Amino acid sequence: MIKLAFALALAAPAAFAAADKKDAAPVREFKVVNIEYKGAKIWTPGTLVVRKGDRVKITLVNLAPSGVHAYAIEGYGVNVPVNNKEGDNTKTVEFVADKPGIFRIYCSMHAAHVGGQLVVLE
Ligand SMILES: [Cu+2]
């Protein structure tokens, strides 16, 4: 019985520490910019890497002269059009990376637009 009480006394702080850690899930912040070079439209950086459970905040800036472009992440329900007009060329996307895997990032308005991938580590 004494051993059990000792084990519980050790386990309790660990449980609280785990709860604190969960509440303080890290926020992974990215700035992703849409540019054009020799006709190629590119969201850069293309690859975003986070861990499962992270809160993800992506600031999208469309600097392409060709107009509105969209930023979509397959599997996460993200699909945001971003204007390119000065003063109205920024959008913010936030979500929790609750599914591990590799998810395609693309422009839902232009198939040729260079996208990338969201990598959510286990
Ligand atoms: Cu596009």
Short mmCIF file of N, CA, C and O and ligand atoms in Angstrom, two decimals:
data_model
loop_
_atom_site.label_atom_id
_atom_site.label_comp_id
_atom_site.label_asym_id
_atom_site.label_seq_id
_atom_site.Cartn_x
_atom_site.Cartn_y
_atom_site.Cartn_z
N MET A 1 0.83 -1.21 0.00
CA MET A 1 0.00 0.00 0.00
C MET A 1 0.86 1.26 0.00
O MET A 1 0.55 2.23 -0.66
N ILE A 2 1.91 1.21 0.73
CA ILE A 2 2.81 2.37 0.77
C ILE A 2 3.41 2.60 -0.62
O ILE A 2 3.51 3.73 -1.09
N LYS A 3 3.73 1.50 -1.27
CA LYS A 3 4.30 1.62 -2.61
C LYS A 3 3.30 2.30 -3.57
O LYS A 3 3.66 3.13 -4.39
N LEU A 4 2.02 1.92 -3.45
CA LEU A 4 0.99 2.50 -4.32
C LEU A 4 0.87 4.00 -4.08
O LEU A 4 0.80 4.79 -5.03
N ALA A 5 0.82 4.39 -2.79
CA ALA A 5 0.70 5.82 -2.47
C ALA A 5 1.90 6.58 -3.03
O ALA A 5 1.75 7.68 -3.57
N PHE A 6 3.06 6.00 -2.92
CA PHE A 6 4.27 6.63 -3.45
C PHE A 6 4.18 6.79 -4.97
O PHE A 6 4.48 7.84 -5.52
N ALA A 7 3.67 5.75 -5.61
CA ALA A 7 3.54 5.78 -7.06
C ALA A 7 2.55 6.86 -7.49
O ALA A 7 2.77 7.60 -8.45
N LEU A 8 1.44 6.99 -6.75
CA LEU A 8 0.44 8.02 -7.07
C LEU A 8 1.02 9.42 -6.87
O LEU A 8 0.77 10.33 -7.66
N ALA A 9 1.78 9.57 -5.79
CA ALA A 9 2.39 10.88 -5.52
C ALA A 9 3.33 11.27 -6.65
O ALA A 9 3.41 12.43 -7.03
N LEU A 10 4.00 10.30 -7.22
CA LEU A 10 4.90 10.59 -8.35
C LEU A 10 4.12 10.87 -9.63
O LEU A 10 4.49 11.71 -10.43
N ALA A 11 3.02 10.13 -9.78
CA ALA A 11 2.27 10.22 -11.04
C ALA A 11 1.51 11.54 -11.15
O ALA A 11 1.37 12.08 -12.22
N ALA A 12 1.00 12.05 -10.02
CA ALA A 12 0.15 13.23 -10.06
C ALA A 12 0.85 14.44 -10.69
O ALA A 12 0.28 15.05 -11.60
N PRO A 13 2.05 14.79 -10.26
CA PRO A 13 2.69 15.95 -10.92
C PRO A 13 2.89 15.74 -12.41
O PRO A 13 2.76 16.68 -13.20
N ALA A 14 3.18 14.52 -12.79
CA ALA A 14 3.38 14.23 -14.21
C ALA A 14 2.09 14.49 -14.99
O ALA A 14 2.11 15.04 -16.08
N ALA A 15 0.95 14.10 -14.38
CA ALA A 15 -0.34 14.31 -15.05
C ALA A 15 -0.61 15.80 -15.22
O ALA A 15 -1.06 16.25 -16.27
N PHE A 16 -0.32 16.58 -14.19
CA PHE A 16 -0.53 18.03 -14.30
C PHE A 16 0.40 18.63 -15.34
O PHE A 16 0.01 19.48 -16.11
N ALA A 17 1.61 18.16 -15.37
CA ALA A 17 2.57 18.67 -16.36
C ALA A 17 2.08 18.39 -17.77
O ALA A 17 2.16 19.24 -18.65
N ALA A 18 1.51 17.18 -17.96
CA ALA A 18 1.00 16.84 -19.29
C ALA A 18 -0.15 17.76 -19.68
O ALA A 18 -0.25 18.21 -20.81
N ALA A 19 -1.04 18.06 -18.70
CA ALA A 19 -2.18 18.94 -18.99
C ALA A 19 -1.69 20.34 -19.36
O ALA A 19 -2.18 20.95 -20.30
N ASP A 20 -0.70 20.84 -18.63
CA ASP A 20 -0.15 22.16 -18.93
C ASP A 20 0.42 22.20 -20.34
O ASP A 20 0.22 23.14 -21.08
N LYS A 21 1.13 21.13 -20.67
CA LYS A 21 1.76 21.08 -21.99
C LYS A 21 0.71 21.11 -23.09
O LYS A 21 0.86 21.79 -24.10
N LYS A 22 -0.40 20.37 -22.87
CA LYS A 22 -1.44 20.32 -23.89
C LYS A 22 -2.08 21.70 -24.06
O LYS A 22 -2.34 22.14 -25.17
N ASP A 23 -2.34 22.38 -22.93
CA ASP A 23 -2.95 23.71 -23.00
C ASP A 23 -2.04 24.68 -23.74
O ASP A 23 -2.50 25.61 -24.36
N ALA A 24 -0.75 24.46 -23.63
CA ALA A 24 0.21 25.37 -24.23
C ALA A 24 0.74 24.80 -25.54
O ALA A 24 1.93 24.86 -25.80
N ALA A 25 -0.15 24.22 -26.34
CA ALA A 25 0.29 23.69 -27.64
C ALA A 25 0.97 24.80 -28.41
O ALA A 25 0.48 25.92 -28.46
N PRO A 26 2.14 24.52 -28.95
CA PRO A 26 2.87 25.58 -29.63
C PRO A 26 2.10 26.13 -30.83
O PRO A 26 1.36 25.40 -31.48
N VAL A 27 2.28 27.40 -31.07
CA VAL A 27 1.72 28.02 -32.27
C VAL A 27 2.84 28.11 -33.29
O VAL A 27 3.88 28.71 -33.02
N ARG A 28 2.65 27.47 -34.41
CA ARG A 28 3.63 27.54 -35.50
C ARG A 28 3.17 28.63 -36.46
O ARG A 28 2.12 28.51 -37.07
N GLU A 29 3.95 29.68 -36.55
CA GLU A 29 3.57 30.81 -37.40
C GLU A 29 4.41 30.83 -38.68
O GLU A 29 5.62 30.64 -38.62
N PHE A 30 3.72 31.04 -39.78
CA PHE A 30 4.39 31.11 -41.08
C PHE A 30 3.90 32.34 -41.82
O PHE A 30 2.75 32.75 -41.67
N LYS A 31 4.78 32.90 -42.62
CA LYS A 31 4.38 33.92 -43.59
C LYS A 31 4.63 33.31 -44.96
O LYS A 31 5.76 32.92 -45.28
N VAL A 32 3.58 33.21 -45.75
CA VAL A 32 3.68 32.60 -47.08
C VAL A 32 3.28 33.66 -48.11
O VAL A 32 2.23 34.29 -48.00
N VAL A 33 4.16 33.84 -49.08
CA VAL A 33 3.99 34.93 -50.04
C VAL A 33 3.76 34.36 -51.43
O VAL A 33 4.42 33.39 -51.84
N ASN A 34 2.83 34.95 -52.16
CA ASN A 34 2.60 34.57 -53.55
C ASN A 34 3.36 35.54 -54.45
O ASN A 34 3.17 36.75 -54.38
N ILE A 35 4.24 34.96 -55.28
CA ILE A 35 5.03 35.78 -56.20
C ILE A 35 4.87 35.25 -57.62
O ILE A 35 4.37 34.13 -57.82
N GLU A 36 5.33 36.04 -58.58
CA GLU A 36 5.36 35.59 -59.97
C GLU A 36 6.75 35.78 -60.51
O GLU A 36 7.38 36.83 -60.30
N TYR A 37 7.23 34.78 -61.22
CA TYR A 37 8.54 34.88 -61.86
C TYR A 37 8.46 34.20 -63.21
O TYR A 37 8.16 33.00 -63.28
N LYS A 38 8.71 34.96 -64.26
CA LYS A 38 8.65 34.44 -65.63
C LYS A 38 7.36 33.67 -65.90
O LYS A 38 7.37 32.58 -66.48
N GLY A 39 6.26 34.19 -65.39
CA GLY A 39 4.95 33.60 -65.66
C GLY A 39 4.53 32.54 -64.66
O GLY A 39 3.38 32.13 -64.65
N ALA A 40 5.46 32.07 -63.82
CA ALA A 40 5.10 31.07 -62.82
C ALA A 40 4.58 31.77 -61.57
O ALA A 40 5.20 32.71 -61.08
N LYS A 41 3.42 31.32 -61.11
CA LYS A 41 2.87 31.84 -59.85
C LYS A 41 3.25 30.86 -58.76
O LYS A 41 3.04 29.65 -58.89
N ILE A 42 3.80 31.38 -57.65
CA ILE A 42 4.40 30.50 -56.64
C ILE A 42 4.04 30.97 -55.23
O ILE A 42 4.32 32.11 -54.86
N TRP A 43 3.44 30.06 -54.45
CA TRP A 43 3.30 30.30 -53.01
C TRP A 43 4.59 29.83 -52.35
O TRP A 43 4.97 28.67 -52.49
N THR A 44 5.27 30.72 -51.66
CA THR A 44 6.54 30.34 -51.06
C THR A 44 6.65 30.84 -49.61
O THR A 44 6.21 31.95 -49.34
N PRO A 45 7.20 30.06 -48.68
CA PRO A 45 7.75 28.72 -48.87
C PRO A 45 6.66 27.70 -49.16
O PRO A 45 5.53 27.81 -48.68
N GLY A 46 7.00 26.69 -49.96
CA GLY A 46 6.02 25.70 -50.39
C GLY A 46 5.72 24.66 -49.32
O GLY A 46 4.59 24.20 -49.21
N THR A 47 6.73 24.29 -48.55
CA THR A 47 6.56 23.22 -47.57
C THR A 47 6.52 23.79 -46.16
O THR A 47 7.41 24.55 -45.76
N LEU A 48 5.47 23.44 -45.44
CA LEU A 48 5.33 23.83 -44.04
C LEU A 48 5.35 22.55 -43.21
O LEU A 48 4.62 21.60 -43.53
N VAL A 49 6.17 22.52 -42.17
CA VAL A 49 6.29 21.32 -41.32
C VAL A 49 5.88 21.67 -39.90
O VAL A 49 6.40 22.63 -39.31
N VAL A 50 4.93 20.91 -39.36
CA VAL A 50 4.46 21.10 -37.98
C VAL A 50 4.32 19.73 -37.34
O VAL A 50 4.51 18.69 -37.99
N ARG A 51 3.99 19.72 -36.06
CA ARG A 51 3.71 18.46 -35.36
C ARG A 51 2.22 18.36 -35.09
O ARG A 51 1.54 19.37 -34.91
N LYS A 52 1.74 17.15 -35.04
CA LYS A 52 0.33 16.91 -34.71
C LYS A 52 0.01 17.59 -33.38
O LYS A 52 0.76 17.47 -32.42
N GLY A 53 -1.09 18.32 -33.35
CA GLY A 53 -1.51 19.04 -32.14
C GLY A 53 -1.09 20.49 -32.13
O GLY A 53 -1.62 21.28 -31.34
N ASP A 54 -0.15 20.87 -32.98
CA ASP A 54 0.26 22.27 -33.04
C ASP A 54 -0.88 23.14 -33.53
O ASP A 54 -1.69 22.72 -34.37
N ARG A 55 -0.91 24.37 -33.02
CA ARG A 55 -1.78 25.37 -33.62
C ARG A 55 -0.98 26.03 -34.74
O ARG A 55 0.18 26.38 -34.54
N VAL A 56 -1.60 26.17 -35.89
CA VAL A 56 -0.89 26.69 -37.07
C VAL A 56 -1.52 28.03 -37.46
O VAL A 56 -2.74 28.16 -37.54
N LYS A 57 -0.66 29.02 -37.63
CA LYS A 57 -1.13 30.34 -38.06
C LYS A 57 -0.32 30.72 -39.30
O LYS A 57 0.90 30.82 -39.24
N ILE A 58 -1.03 30.90 -40.41
CA ILE A 58 -0.36 31.24 -41.67
C ILE A 58 -0.84 32.61 -42.13
O ILE A 58 -2.04 32.82 -42.31
N THR A 59 0.10 33.52 -42.29
CA THR A 59 -0.21 34.82 -42.86
C THR A 59 0.11 34.76 -44.35
O THR A 59 1.25 34.48 -44.74
N LEU A 60 -0.91 34.99 -45.16
CA LEU A 60 -0.78 34.90 -46.62
C LEU A 60 -0.71 36.29 -47.21
O LEU A 60 -1.54 37.15 -46.90
N VAL A 61 0.28 36.52 -48.06
CA VAL A 61 0.43 37.81 -48.72
C VAL A 61 0.53 37.57 -50.22
O VAL A 61 1.39 36.82 -50.69
N ASN A 62 -0.36 38.19 -50.96
CA ASN A 62 -0.36 38.03 -52.42
C ASN A 62 0.33 39.22 -53.08
O ASN A 62 -0.23 40.31 -53.17
N LEU A 63 1.55 39.00 -53.54
CA LEU A 63 2.32 40.06 -54.20
C LEU A 63 2.34 39.90 -55.72
O LEU A 63 3.07 40.60 -56.42
N ALA A 64 1.56 38.94 -56.23
CA ALA A 64 1.55 38.70 -57.67
C ALA A 64 0.74 39.78 -58.38
O ALA A 64 -0.34 40.15 -57.92
N PRO A 65 1.23 40.29 -59.51
CA PRO A 65 0.50 41.33 -60.22
C PRO A 65 -0.75 40.82 -60.95
O PRO A 65 -1.59 41.62 -61.36
N SER A 66 -0.90 39.50 -61.06
CA SER A 66 -1.96 38.95 -61.91
C SER A 66 -3.33 38.88 -61.24
O SER A 66 -4.28 38.43 -61.86
N GLY A 67 -3.46 39.31 -60.00
CA GLY A 67 -4.80 39.36 -59.41
C GLY A 67 -4.98 38.42 -58.24
O GLY A 67 -4.04 38.10 -57.52
N VAL A 68 -6.24 37.98 -58.08
CA VAL A 68 -6.59 37.15 -56.92
C VAL A 68 -6.05 35.73 -57.12
O VAL A 68 -6.15 35.16 -58.20
N HIS A 69 -5.47 35.19 -56.05
CA HIS A 69 -5.05 33.79 -56.04
C HIS A 69 -5.54 33.16 -54.74
O HIS A 69 -5.76 33.86 -53.75
N ALA A 70 -5.69 31.85 -54.77
CA ALA A 70 -6.23 31.16 -53.59
C ALA A 70 -5.17 30.26 -52.97
O ALA A 70 -4.28 29.76 -53.65
N TYR A 71 -5.32 30.07 -51.66
CA TYR A 71 -4.42 29.19 -50.91
C TYR A 71 -5.28 28.12 -50.28
O TYR A 71 -6.14 28.42 -49.43
N ALA A 72 -5.08 26.88 -50.73
CA ALA A 72 -5.92 25.78 -50.25
C ALA A 72 -5.04 24.67 -49.70
O ALA A 72 -3.96 24.39 -50.24
N ILE A 73 -5.51 24.04 -48.62
CA ILE A 73 -4.81 22.89 -48.06
C ILE A 73 -5.79 21.72 -48.03
O ILE A 73 -6.80 21.76 -47.32
N GLU A 74 -5.48 20.72 -48.83
CA GLU A 74 -6.32 19.53 -48.92
C GLU A 74 -6.37 18.83 -47.56
O GLU A 74 -5.34 18.71 -46.89
N GLY A 75 -7.54 18.38 -47.16
CA GLY A 75 -7.68 17.63 -45.91
C GLY A 75 -7.88 18.49 -44.68
O GLY A 75 -8.22 17.98 -43.62
N TYR A 76 -7.66 19.80 -44.82
CA TYR A 76 -7.84 20.69 -43.67
C TYR A 76 -8.92 21.75 -43.91
O TYR A 76 -9.11 22.63 -43.08
N GLY A 77 -9.60 21.66 -45.04
CA GLY A 77 -10.70 22.58 -45.30
C GLY A 77 -10.29 24.03 -45.48
O GLY A 77 -11.11 24.93 -45.34
N VAL A 78 -9.02 24.25 -45.80
CA VAL A 78 -8.54 25.62 -46.02
C VAL A 78 -8.67 25.93 -47.50
O VAL A 78 -8.22 25.15 -48.34
N ASN A 79 -9.30 27.04 -47.83
CA ASN A 79 -9.40 27.49 -49.22
C ASN A 79 -9.73 28.98 -49.20
O ASN A 79 -10.89 29.36 -49.07
N VAL A 80 -8.70 29.80 -49.29
CA VAL A 80 -8.84 31.23 -49.04
C VAL A 80 -8.39 32.03 -50.26
O VAL A 80 -7.23 31.95 -50.66
N PRO A 81 -9.29 32.83 -50.86
CA PRO A 81 -8.84 33.74 -51.92
C PRO A 81 -8.12 34.93 -51.29
O PRO A 81 -8.54 35.44 -50.26
N VAL A 82 -7.04 35.35 -51.93
CA VAL A 82 -6.27 36.50 -51.41
C VAL A 82 -6.12 37.53 -52.52
O VAL A 82 -5.56 37.22 -53.59
N ASN A 83 -6.61 38.73 -52.26
CA ASN A 83 -6.48 39.82 -53.23
C ASN A 83 -5.02 40.25 -53.35
O ASN A 83 -4.20 39.94 -52.49
N ASN A 84 -4.74 41.01 -54.41
CA ASN A 84 -3.38 41.53 -54.56
C ASN A 84 -3.34 43.06 -54.52
O ASN A 84 -2.32 43.66 -54.83
N LYS A 85 -4.44 43.66 -54.11
CA LYS A 85 -4.48 45.14 -54.09
C LYS A 85 -3.75 45.65 -52.85
O LYS A 85 -3.90 45.09 -51.75
N GLU A 86 -2.96 46.70 -53.03
CA GLU A 86 -2.21 47.26 -51.91
C GLU A 86 -3.18 47.63 -50.79
O GLU A 86 -4.22 48.24 -51.02
N GLY A 87 -2.84 47.21 -49.58
CA GLY A 87 -3.72 47.46 -48.43
C GLY A 87 -4.77 46.39 -48.24
O GLY A 87 -5.47 46.37 -47.23
N ASP A 88 -4.92 45.50 -49.21
CA ASP A 88 -5.90 44.41 -49.11
C ASP A 88 -5.32 43.16 -49.77
O ASP A 88 -5.94 42.54 -50.62
N ASN A 89 -4.09 42.82 -49.37
CA ASN A 89 -3.44 41.67 -50.00
C ASN A 89 -2.97 40.63 -48.97
O ASN A 89 -2.13 39.80 -49.28
N THR A 90 -3.59 40.69 -47.78
CA THR A 90 -3.15 39.81 -46.70
C THR A 90 -4.35 39.12 -46.06
O THR A 90 -5.38 39.76 -45.82
N LYS A 91 -4.20 37.82 -45.83
CA LYS A 91 -5.23 37.06 -45.10
C LYS A 91 -4.51 36.16 -44.09
O LYS A 91 -3.35 35.78 -44.29
N THR A 92 -5.21 35.81 -43.03
CA THR A 92 -4.64 34.92 -42.03
C THR A 92 -5.50 33.68 -41.90
O THR A 92 -6.73 33.77 -41.89
N VAL A 93 -4.83 32.54 -41.82
CA VAL A 93 -5.50 31.26 -41.66
C VAL A 93 -5.00 30.63 -40.36
O VAL A 93 -3.80 30.63 -40.10
N GLU A 94 -5.93 30.11 -39.55
CA GLU A 94 -5.52 29.43 -38.31
C GLU A 94 -6.29 28.13 -38.17
O GLU A 94 -7.49 28.06 -38.46
N PHE A 95 -5.58 27.10 -37.75
CA PHE A 95 -6.22 25.80 -37.49
C PHE A 95 -5.31 24.97 -36.61
O PHE A 95 -4.14 25.32 -36.38
N VAL A 96 -5.86 23.88 -36.10
CA VAL A 96 -5.08 22.93 -35.31
C VAL A 96 -4.72 21.77 -36.22
O VAL A 96 -5.59 21.21 -36.90
N ALA A 97 -3.44 21.42 -36.24
CA ALA A 97 -2.97 20.31 -37.09
C ALA A 97 -3.31 18.99 -36.38
O ALA A 97 -2.46 18.39 -35.74
N ASP A 98 -4.54 18.56 -36.50
CA ASP A 98 -5.01 17.39 -35.74
C ASP A 98 -4.86 16.07 -36.49
O ASP A 98 -5.15 15.02 -35.93
N LYS A 99 -4.43 16.12 -37.75
CA LYS A 99 -4.26 14.88 -38.53
C LYS A 99 -2.83 14.80 -39.05
O LYS A 99 -2.36 15.71 -39.72
N PRO A 100 -2.12 13.73 -38.74
CA PRO A 100 -0.77 13.59 -39.28
C PRO A 100 -0.81 13.19 -40.76
O PRO A 100 -1.79 12.61 -41.22
N GLY A 101 0.23 13.54 -41.48
CA GLY A 101 0.32 13.15 -42.88
C GLY A 101 0.91 14.25 -43.72
O GLY A 101 1.44 15.24 -43.22
N ILE A 102 0.81 14.07 -45.03
CA ILE A 102 1.29 15.05 -46.00
C ILE A 102 0.08 15.53 -46.79
O ILE A 102 -0.63 14.71 -47.40
N PHE A 103 -0.17 16.83 -46.77
CA PHE A 103 -1.38 17.39 -47.37
C PHE A 103 -0.99 18.40 -48.45
O PHE A 103 -0.18 19.30 -48.21
N ARG A 104 -1.61 18.25 -49.61
CA ARG A 104 -1.29 19.11 -50.75
C ARG A 104 -1.73 20.55 -50.50
O ARG A 104 -2.86 20.79 -50.02
N ILE A 105 -0.86 21.48 -50.81
CA ILE A 105 -1.18 22.90 -50.81
C ILE A 105 -1.23 23.35 -52.26
O ILE A 105 -0.32 23.04 -53.04
N TYR A 106 -2.29 24.08 -52.63
CA TYR A 106 -2.44 24.46 -54.03
C TYR A 106 -3.29 25.72 -54.14
O TYR A 106 -3.93 26.15 -53.17
N CYS A 107 -3.29 26.30 -55.33
CA CYS A 107 -4.20 27.41 -55.62
C CYS A 107 -5.43 26.82 -56.28
O CYS A 107 -5.32 26.21 -57.35
N SER A 108 -6.58 26.98 -55.63
CA SER A 108 -7.81 26.38 -56.16
C SER A 108 -8.33 27.12 -57.40
O SER A 108 -9.29 26.68 -58.02
N MET A 109 -7.69 28.23 -57.76
CA MET A 109 -8.15 29.01 -58.92
C MET A 109 -7.32 28.74 -60.17
O MET A 109 -7.77 29.03 -61.28
N HIS A 110 -6.10 28.24 -60.02
CA HIS A 110 -5.21 28.04 -61.17
C HIS A 110 -4.44 26.75 -60.98
O HIS A 110 -3.57 26.65 -60.10
N ALA A 111 -4.73 25.78 -61.84
CA ALA A 111 -4.09 24.46 -61.71
C ALA A 111 -2.57 24.53 -61.84
O ALA A 111 -1.85 23.76 -61.22
N ALA A 112 -2.07 25.48 -62.65
CA ALA A 112 -0.62 25.54 -62.89
C ALA A 112 0.13 26.25 -61.76
O ALA A 112 1.36 26.24 -61.74
N HIS A 113 -0.60 26.88 -60.87
CA HIS A 113 0.01 27.63 -59.77
C HIS A 113 0.86 26.68 -58.91
O HIS A 113 0.41 25.61 -58.52
N VAL A 114 2.09 27.08 -58.61
CA VAL A 114 2.98 26.22 -57.84
C VAL A 114 2.60 26.29 -56.35
O VAL A 114 2.60 27.37 -55.76
N GLY A 115 2.28 25.15 -55.80
CA GLY A 115 1.89 25.07 -54.39
C GLY A 115 2.94 24.36 -53.57
O GLY A 115 4.13 24.66 -53.69
N GLY A 116 2.54 23.40 -52.78
CA GLY A 116 3.51 22.70 -51.94
C GLY A 116 2.82 21.65 -51.10
O GLY A 116 1.88 21.00 -51.57
N GLN A 117 3.28 21.50 -49.87
CA GLN A 117 2.68 20.52 -48.98
C GLN A 117 2.82 20.93 -47.53
O GLN A 117 3.79 21.57 -47.13
N LEU A 118 1.78 20.57 -46.77
CA LEU A 118 1.81 20.68 -45.32
C LEU A 118 2.19 19.32 -44.78
O LEU A 118 1.51 18.33 -45.07
N VAL A 119 3.29 19.25 -44.03
CA VAL A 119 3.72 18.00 -43.43
C VAL A 119 3.40 18.06 -41.94
O VAL A 119 3.92 18.93 -41.23
N VAL A 120 2.52 17.17 -41.49
CA VAL A 120 2.16 17.12 -40.06
C VAL A 120 2.79 15.86 -39.49
O VAL A 120 2.37 14.73 -39.82
N LEU A 121 3.81 16.05 -38.66
CA LEU A 121 4.53 14.91 -38.06
C LEU A 121 3.72 14.31 -36.91
O LEU A 121 3.04 15.03 -36.20
N GLU A 122 3.80 13.03 -36.76
CA GLU A 122 3.10 12.28 -35.70
C GLU A 122 3.56 12.75 -34.32
O GLU A 122 4.73 13.05 -34.14
CU CU B 1 -3.41 31.09 -58.51
#
